PDB file of C-alpha atoms in Angstrom:
ATOM      1  CA  MET H   1      84.424 150.824  56.849  1.00 90.00           C
ATOM      2  CA  ARG H   2      86.965 149.170  59.144  1.00 95.00           C
ATOM      3  CA  ARG H   3      89.077 150.898  61.783  1.00 95.00           C
ATOM      4  CA  ILE H   4      92.632 149.638  62.267  1.00 94.00           C
ATOM      5  CA  LYS H   5      94.984 150.299  65.177  1.00 95.00           C
ATOM      6  CA  LEU H   6      98.713 149.933  64.578  1.00 95.00           C
ATOM      7  CA  VAL H   7     101.506 149.980  67.127  1.00 95.00           C
ATOM      8  CA  VAL H   8     104.677 151.200  65.458  1.00 94.00           C
ATOM      9  CA  ALA H   9     108.307 151.608  66.438  1.00 93.00           C
ATOM     10  CA  TYR H  10     110.815 153.898  64.803  1.00 91.00           C
ATOM     11  CA  ASP H  11     114.313 155.270  65.023  1.00 88.00           C
ATOM     12  CA  GLY H  12     113.607 158.973  64.700  1.00 86.00           C
ATOM     13  CA  THR H  13     117.127 159.953  63.651  1.00 88.00           C
ATOM     14  CA  GLY H  14     116.176 160.193  59.980  1.00 88.00           C
ATOM     15  CA  PHE H  15     112.691 161.626  60.516  1.00 91.00           C
ATOM     16  CA  ASP H  16     111.570 165.229  60.861  1.00 86.00           C
ATOM     17  CA  GLY H  17     109.089 164.294  63.584  1.00 83.00           C
ATOM     18  CA  TRP H  18     105.774 162.469  63.490  1.00 82.00           C
ATOM     19  CA  GLN H  19     103.393 164.910  61.797  1.00 89.00           C
ATOM     20  CA  ARG H  20     103.057 164.891  58.011  1.00 91.00           C
ATOM     21  CA  GLN H  21     104.671 167.953  56.456  1.00 89.00           C
ATOM     22  CA  PRO H  22     105.124 168.655  52.764  1.00 87.00           C
ATOM     23  CA  GLU H  23     108.742 168.351  51.645  1.00 91.00           C
ATOM     24  CA  TRP H  24     109.851 166.649  54.886  1.00 94.00           C
ATOM     25  CA  ARG H  25     110.352 162.983  55.756  1.00 95.00           C
ATOM     26  CA  THR H  26     108.015 162.293  58.675  1.00 93.00           C
ATOM     27  CA  VAL H  27     106.803 159.116  60.341  1.00 92.00           C
ATOM     28  CA  GLN H  28     103.154 159.852  59.547  1.00 94.00           C
ATOM     29  CA  GLY H  29     103.983 160.661  55.925  1.00 95.00           C
ATOM     30  CA  VAL H  30     106.037 157.505  55.347  1.00 95.00           C
ATOM     31  CA  LEU H  31     103.418 155.342  57.079  1.00 96.00           C
ATOM     32  CA  GLU H  32     100.580 156.870  55.041  1.00 96.00           C
ATOM     33  CA  GLU H  33     102.485 156.340  51.793  1.00 95.00           C
ATOM     34  CA  ALA H  34     103.088 152.661  52.590  1.00 96.00           C
ATOM     35  CA  LEU H  35      99.501 152.069  53.724  1.00 96.00           C
ATOM     36  CA  SER H  36      98.066 153.837  50.668  1.00 96.00           C
ATOM     37  CA  ALA H  37     100.213 151.712  48.352  1.00 95.00           C
ATOM     38  CA  VAL H  38      99.411 148.418  50.094  1.00 95.00           C
ATOM     39  CA  LEU H  39      95.674 149.090  50.435  1.00 94.00           C
ATOM     40  CA  ALA H  40      95.275 150.809  47.040  1.00 94.00           C
ATOM     41  CA  GLU H  41      93.385 153.723  48.601  1.00 96.00           C
ATOM     42  CA  GLU H  42      94.306 157.029  50.189  1.00 94.00           C
ATOM     43  CA  VAL H  43      94.946 156.524  53.905  1.00 93.00           C
ATOM     44  CA  LYS H  44      95.126 159.239  56.562  1.00 95.00           C
ATOM     45  CA  VAL H  45      96.670 158.154  59.855  1.00 95.00           C
ATOM     46  CA  SER H  46      96.001 159.606  63.297  1.00 89.00           C
ATOM     47  CA  GLY H  47      98.731 159.257  65.924  1.00 84.00           C
ATOM     48  CA  ALA H  48      98.417 159.089  69.706  1.00 82.00           C
ATOM     49  CA  GLY H  49     100.963 161.892  69.949  1.00 76.00           C
ATOM     50  CA  ARG H  50     103.461 163.818  67.907  1.00 73.00           C
ATOM     51  CA  THR H  51     107.170 163.462  68.372  1.00 77.00           C
ATOM     52  CA  ASP H  52     109.802 165.998  67.445  1.00 77.00           C
ATOM     53  CA  ALA H  53     112.553 165.463  64.907  1.00 78.00           C
ATOM     54  CA  GLY H  54     115.051 162.884  66.089  1.00 70.00           C
ATOM     55  CA  CYS H  55     112.764 161.319  68.739  1.00 80.00           C
ATOM     56  CA  HIS H  56     112.338 157.559  68.784  1.00 81.00           C
ATOM     57  CA  ALA H  57     109.377 155.356  69.697  1.00 83.00           C
ATOM     58  CA  ARG H  58     108.833 151.738  70.663  1.00 84.00           C
ATOM     59  CA  GLY H  59     105.059 151.758  70.962  1.00 85.00           C
ATOM     60  CA  GLN H  60     103.481 154.693  69.130  1.00 89.00           C
ATOM     61  CA  VAL H  61      99.799 154.016  68.471  1.00 91.00           C
ATOM     62  CA  ALA H  62      98.282 155.020  65.138  1.00 94.00           C
ATOM     63  CA  SER H  63      94.829 154.458  63.685  1.00 92.00           C
ATOM     64  CA  PHE H  64      93.082 154.812  60.351  1.00 94.00           C
ATOM     65  CA  ALA H  65      89.922 153.864  58.478  1.00 93.00           C
ATOM     66  CA  THR H  66      89.927 151.597  55.449  1.00 94.00           C
ATOM     67  CA  ASP H  67      87.595 149.772  53.109  1.00 93.00           C
ATOM     68  CA  ALA H  68      90.331 147.298  52.156  1.00 93.00           C
ATOM     69  CA  ALA H  69      89.791 143.594  52.837  1.00 90.00           C
ATOM     70  CA  LEU H  70      93.410 142.820  53.830  1.00 92.00           C
ATOM     71  CA  PRO H  71      93.235 140.362  56.763  1.00 94.00           C
ATOM     72  CA  ILE H  72      94.380 141.883  60.031  1.00 95.00           C
ATOM     73  CA  HIS H  73      97.150 139.288  60.470  1.00 95.00           C
ATOM     74  CA  ALA H  74      98.681 140.421  57.143  1.00 93.00           C
ATOM     75  CA  PHE H  75      99.154 144.090  58.025  1.00 91.00           C
ATOM     76  CA  GLU H  76     102.383 143.681  59.980  1.00 93.00           C
ATOM     77  CA  PRO H  77     104.333 141.489  57.519  1.00 94.00           C
ATOM     78  CA  VAL H  78     103.041 143.241  54.395  1.00 94.00           C
ATOM     79  CA  LEU H  79     103.784 146.727  55.719  1.00 93.00           C
ATOM     80  CA  ASP H  80     107.192 145.769  57.096  1.00 91.00           C
ATOM     81  CA  GLN H  81     108.208 144.654  53.595  1.00 92.00           C
ATOM     82  CA  ARG H  82     107.301 148.087  52.256  1.00 94.00           C
ATOM     83  CA  LEU H  83     108.496 150.310  55.114  1.00 95.00           C
ATOM     84  CA  PRO H  84     112.070 151.580  55.436  1.00 95.00           C
ATOM     85  CA  TYR H  85     114.474 150.001  57.927  1.00 93.00           C
ATOM     86  CA  ASP H  86     113.828 152.711  60.542  1.00 92.00           C
ATOM     87  CA  LEU H  87     110.041 152.238  60.826  1.00 95.00           C
ATOM     88  CA  ARG H  88     108.317 148.991  61.810  1.00 96.00           C
ATOM     89  CA  VAL H  89     104.802 147.813  62.626  1.00 95.00           C
ATOM     90  CA  ARG H  90     104.816 145.922  65.930  1.00 95.00           C
ATOM     91  CA  SER H  91     101.149 144.930  65.885  1.00 95.00           C
ATOM     92  CA  ALA H  92      97.838 145.518  64.137  1.00 95.00           C
ATOM     93  CA  ALA H  93      94.295 145.107  65.422  1.00 94.00           C
ATOM     94  CA  GLU H  94      90.806 145.838  64.199  1.00 95.00           C
ATOM     95  CA  VAL H  95      89.077 148.185  66.656  1.00 94.00           C
ATOM     96  CA  ASP H  96      85.704 149.857  67.135  1.00 88.00           C
ATOM     97  CA  THR H  97      84.886 152.450  64.498  1.00 90.00           C
ATOM     98  CA  ASP H  98      84.920 155.230  67.111  1.00 86.00           C
ATOM     99  CA  PHE H  99      88.533 154.499  68.147  1.00 86.00           C
ATOM    100  CA  ASP H 100      91.001 157.270  67.337  1.00 84.00           C
ATOM    101  CA  ALA H 101      94.625 156.978  68.416  1.00 76.00           C
ATOM    102  CA  ARG H 102      94.824 160.610  69.526  1.00 79.00           C
ATOM    103  CA  ARG H 103      91.410 160.991  71.155  1.00 76.00           C
ATOM    104  CA  SER H 104      91.291 157.502  72.693  1.00 76.00           C
ATOM    105  CA  ALA H 105      94.736 157.652  74.315  1.00 70.00           C
ATOM    106  CA  ILE H 106      94.585 157.270  78.098  1.00 71.00           C
ATOM    107  CA  GLY H 107      98.264 157.841  78.772  1.00 71.00           C
ATOM    108  CA  ARG H 108     101.703 158.365  77.345  1.00 71.00           C
ATOM    109  CA  ARG H 109     105.100 157.388  78.649  1.00 71.00           C
ATOM    110  CA  TYR H 110     108.341 159.095  77.790  1.00 72.00           C
ATOM    111  CA  ALA H 111     111.836 157.942  78.678  1.00 70.00           C
ATOM    112  CA  TYR H 112     114.898 160.141  78.717  1.00 75.00           C
ATOM    113  CA  ARG H 113     118.298 158.476  78.795  1.00 79.00           C
ATOM    114  CA  LEU H 114     121.383 160.198  80.186  1.00 81.00           C
ATOM    115  CA  LEU H 115     124.939 159.014  79.718  1.00 84.00           C
ATOM    116  CA  ARG H 116     127.721 159.558  82.243  1.00 82.00           C
ATOM    117  CA  GLU H 117     130.272 159.541  79.418  1.00 82.00           C
ATOM    118  CA  ASP H 118     130.391 159.448  75.638  1.00 83.00           C
ATOM    119  CA  ASP H 119     129.230 156.135  74.244  1.00 83.00           C
ATOM    120  CA  LEU H 120     129.235 155.740  70.489  1.00 74.00           C
ATOM    121  CA  LEU H 121     126.720 152.888  70.530  1.00 79.00           C
ATOM    122  CA  PHE H 122     124.147 154.786  72.596  1.00 82.00           C
ATOM    123  CA  ALA H 123     124.687 158.296  71.207  1.00 78.00           C
ATOM    124  CA  ARG H 124     121.578 158.096  68.988  1.00 78.00           C
ATOM    125  CA  ILE H 125     119.252 157.197  71.840  1.00 79.00           C
ATOM    126  CA  ALA H 126     120.738 158.935  74.877  1.00 80.00           C
ATOM    127  CA  TRP H 127     122.231 162.285  75.834  1.00 83.00           C
ATOM    128  CA  ASN H 128     125.560 162.984  77.446  1.00 84.00           C
ATOM    129  CA  PRO H 129     125.367 166.377  79.206  1.00 84.00           C
ATOM    130  CA  ARG H 130     129.212 166.428  79.306  1.00 85.00           C
ATOM    131  CA  ARG H 131     129.347 167.377  82.976  1.00 84.00           C
ATOM    132  CA  PRO H 132     128.841 165.522  86.240  1.00 82.00           C
ATOM    133  CA  LEU H 133     125.240 164.558  86.916  1.00 81.00           C
ATOM    134  CA  HIS H 134     123.601 165.764  90.128  1.00 81.00           C
ATOM    135  CA  GLU H 135     122.562 162.370  91.524  1.00 83.00           C
ATOM    136  CA  PRO H 136     120.256 163.628  94.333  1.00 88.00           C
ATOM    137  CA  GLY H 137     118.385 165.844  91.887  1.00 84.00           C
ATOM    138  CA  LEU H 138     117.950 162.988  89.434  1.00 78.00           C
ATOM    139  CA  ALA H 139     116.691 160.699  92.214  1.00 81.00           C
ATOM    140  CA  ARG H 140     114.070 163.295  93.238  1.00 86.00           C
ATOM    141  CA  ALA H 141     112.925 163.668  89.628  1.00 77.00           C
ATOM    142  CA  ILE H 142     111.986 160.011  89.314  1.00 72.00           C
TER     143      ILE H 142
END
């Protein structure tokens, strides 16, 4: 049995969060469906963390076990052909069998983007509080 680590990126706008939920479109659910189809076996994915609906990620780590012989260098291109436009595999690596994305995580980094004014191009990835920002308070928060 092999253990595979994926680093994925997604635009969370069209997802109802990370965690698989019946009847909902989730990152974990879509990823498991694609992996199961490509590897011709049922795949259960573990994620380093769970995001809420509408949250985006550039480097979410996921892991799973497989008996499939697909070469590690083929995971990214093969999965990206099968995944929807808003979910991509950034990298794949074979890891020790005891690796688990959730239990092996040593840190997480979150970024929150604030806009000073409405910006149509950034509205999906940043928040405009629609009032003046308190600059000293923001500086202390960093």
